[in-house]
């Protein structure tokens, strides 16, 4: 079992930055791929970013490329999402997720474990 808890969300003005954290419980986290998804009210859950267990491969949604950076610290069992140059379209609940396999990083069903989400609101 892997338990995930997101933190770091909040209210920020357009052009600002936030850093989200995903704290994982259990020694197995270091062997899991880790991803971030977001969901705006009334919309489907959207792929944001992901990183493989060893940190060698990353992937980003088209809307966040060049602005967001995903990273992880397997010693601390923590994942991060650095979000820069935020705009109102980035508003939503951000979820951290962990995948035990080698599925496509952008595929929601590849992720077995999910956090409770943290709200990010970007004002214009």
PDB file of C-alpha atoms in Angstrom:
ATOM      1  CA  UNK A   1       0.000   0.000   0.000  1.00  0.00           C
ATOM      2  CA  UNK A   2       1.057   3.541  -0.780  1.00  0.00           C
ATOM      3  CA  UNK A   3      -0.584   6.542   0.856  1.00  0.00           C
ATOM      4  CA  UNK A   4      -0.192   9.964  -0.748  1.00  0.00           C
ATOM      5  CA  UNK A   5      -0.872  13.389   0.746  1.00  0.00           C
ATOM      6  CA  UNK A   6      -0.659  16.562  -1.344  1.00  0.00           C
ATOM      7  CA  UNK A   7       0.109  19.988   0.050  1.00  0.00           C
ATOM      8  CA  UNK A   8       1.171  23.424  -1.131  1.00  0.00           C
ATOM      9  CA  UNK A   9      -1.944  24.544  -2.944  1.00  0.00           C
ATOM     10  CA  UNK A  10      -3.483  27.943  -2.453  1.00  0.00           C
ATOM     11  CA  UNK A  11      -4.438  31.216  -4.070  1.00  0.00           C
ATOM     12  CA  UNK A  12      -1.936  32.925  -6.345  1.00  0.00           C
ATOM     13  CA  UNK A  13      -2.062  35.752  -8.867  1.00  0.00           C
ATOM     14  CA  UNK A  14      -1.491  35.163 -12.560  1.00  0.00           C
ATOM     15  CA  UNK A  15       2.214  35.022 -13.316  1.00  0.00           C
ATOM     16  CA  UNK A  16       3.047  33.712  -9.875  1.00  0.00           C
ATOM     17  CA  UNK A  17       4.427  30.388  -8.730  1.00  0.00           C
ATOM     18  CA  UNK A  18       3.522  27.541  -6.420  1.00  0.00           C
ATOM     19  CA  UNK A  19       5.307  24.385  -5.394  1.00  0.00           C
ATOM     20  CA  UNK A  20       3.167  21.357  -4.642  1.00  0.00           C
ATOM     21  CA  UNK A  21       4.409  18.481  -2.538  1.00  0.00           C
ATOM     22  CA  UNK A  22       3.296  14.862  -2.428  1.00  0.00           C
ATOM     23  CA  UNK A  23       4.298  13.019   0.716  1.00  0.00           C
ATOM     24  CA  UNK A  24       4.239   9.240   0.371  1.00  0.00           C
ATOM     25  CA  UNK A  25       4.056   6.592   3.047  1.00  0.00           C
ATOM     26  CA  UNK A  26       5.757   3.254   2.653  1.00  0.00           C
ATOM     27  CA  UNK A  27       9.164   2.103   1.496  1.00  0.00           C
ATOM     28  CA  UNK A  28       7.810   1.052  -1.895  1.00  0.00           C
ATOM     29  CA  UNK A  29       7.254   4.605  -3.150  1.00  0.00           C
ATOM     30  CA  UNK A  30      10.726   4.765  -4.639  1.00  0.00           C
ATOM     31  CA  UNK A  31       9.794   1.964  -7.041  1.00  0.00           C
ATOM     32  CA  UNK A  32       6.611   3.696  -8.276  1.00  0.00           C
ATOM     33  CA  UNK A  33       6.159   6.089 -11.132  1.00  0.00           C
ATOM     34  CA  UNK A  34       4.621   9.329  -9.889  1.00  0.00           C
ATOM     35  CA  UNK A  35       2.203  11.616 -11.677  1.00  0.00           C
ATOM     36  CA  UNK A  36       0.196  14.777 -11.213  1.00  0.00           C
ATOM     37  CA  UNK A  37      -3.314  15.290 -12.548  1.00  0.00           C
ATOM     38  CA  UNK A  38      -5.709  18.179 -12.150  1.00  0.00           C
ATOM     39  CA  UNK A  39      -9.439  18.666 -12.387  1.00  0.00           C
ATOM     40  CA  UNK A  40     -11.337  21.908 -12.834  1.00  0.00           C
ATOM     41  CA  UNK A  41     -14.999  22.150 -11.797  1.00  0.00           C
ATOM     42  CA  UNK A  42     -17.217  20.377 -14.304  1.00  0.00           C
ATOM     43  CA  UNK A  43     -14.266  19.092 -16.346  1.00  0.00           C
ATOM     44  CA  UNK A  44     -12.479  15.784 -16.727  1.00  0.00           C
ATOM     45  CA  UNK A  45      -9.303  14.971 -14.882  1.00  0.00           C
ATOM     46  CA  UNK A  46      -6.334  16.159 -16.944  1.00  0.00           C
ATOM     47  CA  UNK A  47      -2.787  14.848 -17.092  1.00  0.00           C
ATOM     48  CA  UNK A  48      -0.254  17.409 -15.906  1.00  0.00           C
ATOM     49  CA  UNK A  49       3.136  15.769 -15.385  1.00  0.00           C
ATOM     50  CA  UNK A  50       4.809  12.495 -14.471  1.00  0.00           C
ATOM     51  CA  UNK A  51       8.210  11.080 -13.612  1.00  0.00           C
ATOM     52  CA  UNK A  52       9.414   7.489 -13.596  1.00  0.00           C
ATOM     53  CA  UNK A  53      10.584   5.760 -10.451  1.00  0.00           C
ATOM     54  CA  UNK A  54      14.252   6.442 -11.177  1.00  0.00           C
ATOM     55  CA  UNK A  55      13.688  10.043 -12.255  1.00  0.00           C
ATOM     56  CA  UNK A  56      15.168   9.446 -15.705  1.00  0.00           C
ATOM     57  CA  UNK A  57      12.017  10.084 -17.724  1.00  0.00           C
ATOM     58  CA  UNK A  58       9.525  12.917 -17.408  1.00  0.00           C
ATOM     59  CA  UNK A  59       6.401  13.803 -19.332  1.00  0.00           C
ATOM     60  CA  UNK A  60       4.207  16.898 -19.353  1.00  0.00           C
ATOM     61  CA  UNK A  61       0.848  17.902 -20.637  1.00  0.00           C
ATOM     62  CA  UNK A  62       1.019  20.295 -23.563  1.00  0.00           C
ATOM     63  CA  UNK A  63      -0.588  23.119 -21.619  1.00  0.00           C
ATOM     64  CA  UNK A  64       2.106  23.129 -18.917  1.00  0.00           C
ATOM     65  CA  UNK A  65       5.291  22.413 -20.882  1.00  0.00           C
ATOM     66  CA  UNK A  66       7.949  24.989 -20.182  1.00  0.00           C
ATOM     67  CA  UNK A  67       6.163  26.227 -17.065  1.00  0.00           C
ATOM     68  CA  UNK A  68       5.924  23.225 -14.729  1.00  0.00           C
ATOM     69  CA  UNK A  69       8.697  20.956 -13.494  1.00  0.00           C
ATOM     70  CA  UNK A  70       8.173  17.604 -11.814  1.00  0.00           C
ATOM     71  CA  UNK A  71      10.753  16.086  -9.495  1.00  0.00           C
ATOM     72  CA  UNK A  72      11.057  13.577  -6.702  1.00  0.00           C
ATOM     73  CA  UNK A  73      13.212  12.812  -3.697  1.00  0.00           C
ATOM     74  CA  UNK A  74      13.099   9.105  -3.013  1.00  0.00           C
ATOM     75  CA  UNK A  75      15.083   9.501   0.189  1.00  0.00           C
ATOM     76  CA  UNK A  76      12.356  11.750   1.597  1.00  0.00           C
ATOM     77  CA  UNK A  77       9.565   9.783  -0.116  1.00  0.00           C
ATOM     78  CA  UNK A  78       8.288  13.039  -1.563  1.00  0.00           C
ATOM     79  CA  UNK A  79       7.329  14.229  -5.018  1.00  0.00           C
ATOM     80  CA  UNK A  80       7.148  17.833  -6.159  1.00  0.00           C
ATOM     81  CA  UNK A  81       5.515  19.922  -8.830  1.00  0.00           C
ATOM     82  CA  UNK A  82       7.043  23.347  -9.362  1.00  0.00           C
ATOM     83  CA  UNK A  83       4.527  25.562 -11.145  1.00  0.00           C
ATOM     84  CA  UNK A  84       5.729  28.833 -12.646  1.00  0.00           C
ATOM     85  CA  UNK A  85       4.022  31.534 -14.686  1.00  0.00           C
ATOM     86  CA  UNK A  86       0.605  30.374 -13.565  1.00  0.00           C
ATOM     87  CA  UNK A  87      -2.520  31.490 -15.374  1.00  0.00           C
ATOM     88  CA  UNK A  88      -6.223  31.202 -14.469  1.00  0.00           C
ATOM     89  CA  UNK A  89      -6.571  28.119 -16.691  1.00  0.00           C
ATOM     90  CA  UNK A  90      -4.322  26.275 -14.246  1.00  0.00           C
ATOM     91  CA  UNK A  91      -7.006  26.509 -11.573  1.00  0.00           C
ATOM     92  CA  UNK A  92      -8.226  23.180 -10.252  1.00  0.00           C
ATOM     93  CA  UNK A  93      -7.721  20.424  -7.740  1.00  0.00           C
ATOM     94  CA  UNK A  94      -4.305  18.837  -8.181  1.00  0.00           C
ATOM     95  CA  UNK A  95      -3.895  15.153  -7.415  1.00  0.00           C
ATOM     96  CA  UNK A  96      -0.736  13.178  -6.869  1.00  0.00           C
ATOM     97  CA  UNK A  97      -0.770   9.569  -8.035  1.00  0.00           C
ATOM     98  CA  UNK A  98       1.535   6.546  -7.979  1.00  0.00           C
ATOM     99  CA  UNK A  99       1.794   3.777 -10.556  1.00  0.00           C
ATOM    100  CA  UNK A 100       3.397   0.416  -9.750  1.00  0.00           C
ATOM    101  CA  UNK A 101       3.844  -0.634 -13.394  1.00  0.00           C
ATOM    102  CA  UNK A 102       5.279   0.480 -16.702  1.00  0.00           C
ATOM    103  CA  UNK A 103       2.102   1.870 -18.224  1.00  0.00           C
ATOM    104  CA  UNK A 104       1.907   5.111 -20.161  1.00  0.00           C
ATOM    105  CA  UNK A 105       2.584   7.977 -17.798  1.00  0.00           C
ATOM    106  CA  UNK A 106      -0.302  10.071 -19.126  1.00  0.00           C
ATOM    107  CA  UNK A 107      -2.859   7.263 -18.675  1.00  0.00           C
ATOM    108  CA  UNK A 108      -5.032   7.771 -15.619  1.00  0.00           C
ATOM    109  CA  UNK A 109      -5.862   4.091 -15.160  1.00  0.00           C
ATOM    110  CA  UNK A 110      -2.163   3.245 -14.871  1.00  0.00           C
ATOM    111  CA  UNK A 111      -2.121   4.860 -11.439  1.00  0.00           C
ATOM    112  CA  UNK A 112      -3.183   2.694  -8.540  1.00  0.00           C
ATOM    113  CA  UNK A 113      -2.881   5.149  -5.668  1.00  0.00           C
ATOM    114  CA  UNK A 114      -4.186   8.706  -5.411  1.00  0.00           C
ATOM    115  CA  UNK A 115      -3.954  11.493  -2.892  1.00  0.00           C
ATOM    116  CA  UNK A 116      -6.866  13.569  -1.652  1.00  0.00           C
ATOM    117  CA  UNK A 117      -5.998  16.568  -3.813  1.00  0.00           C
ATOM    118  CA  UNK A 118      -4.989  20.144  -3.111  1.00  0.00           C
ATOM    119  CA  UNK A 119      -6.767  23.208  -4.471  1.00  0.00           C
ATOM    120  CA  UNK A 120      -4.896  25.636  -6.712  1.00  0.00           C
ATOM    121  CA  UNK A 121      -6.640  28.879  -7.605  1.00  0.00           C
ATOM    122  CA  UNK A 122      -5.055  31.415  -9.951  1.00  0.00           C
ATOM    123  CA  UNK A 123      -6.598  34.868 -10.140  1.00  0.00           C
ATOM    124  CA  UNK A 124      -6.326  37.089 -13.196  1.00  0.00           C
TER     125      UNK A 124
END
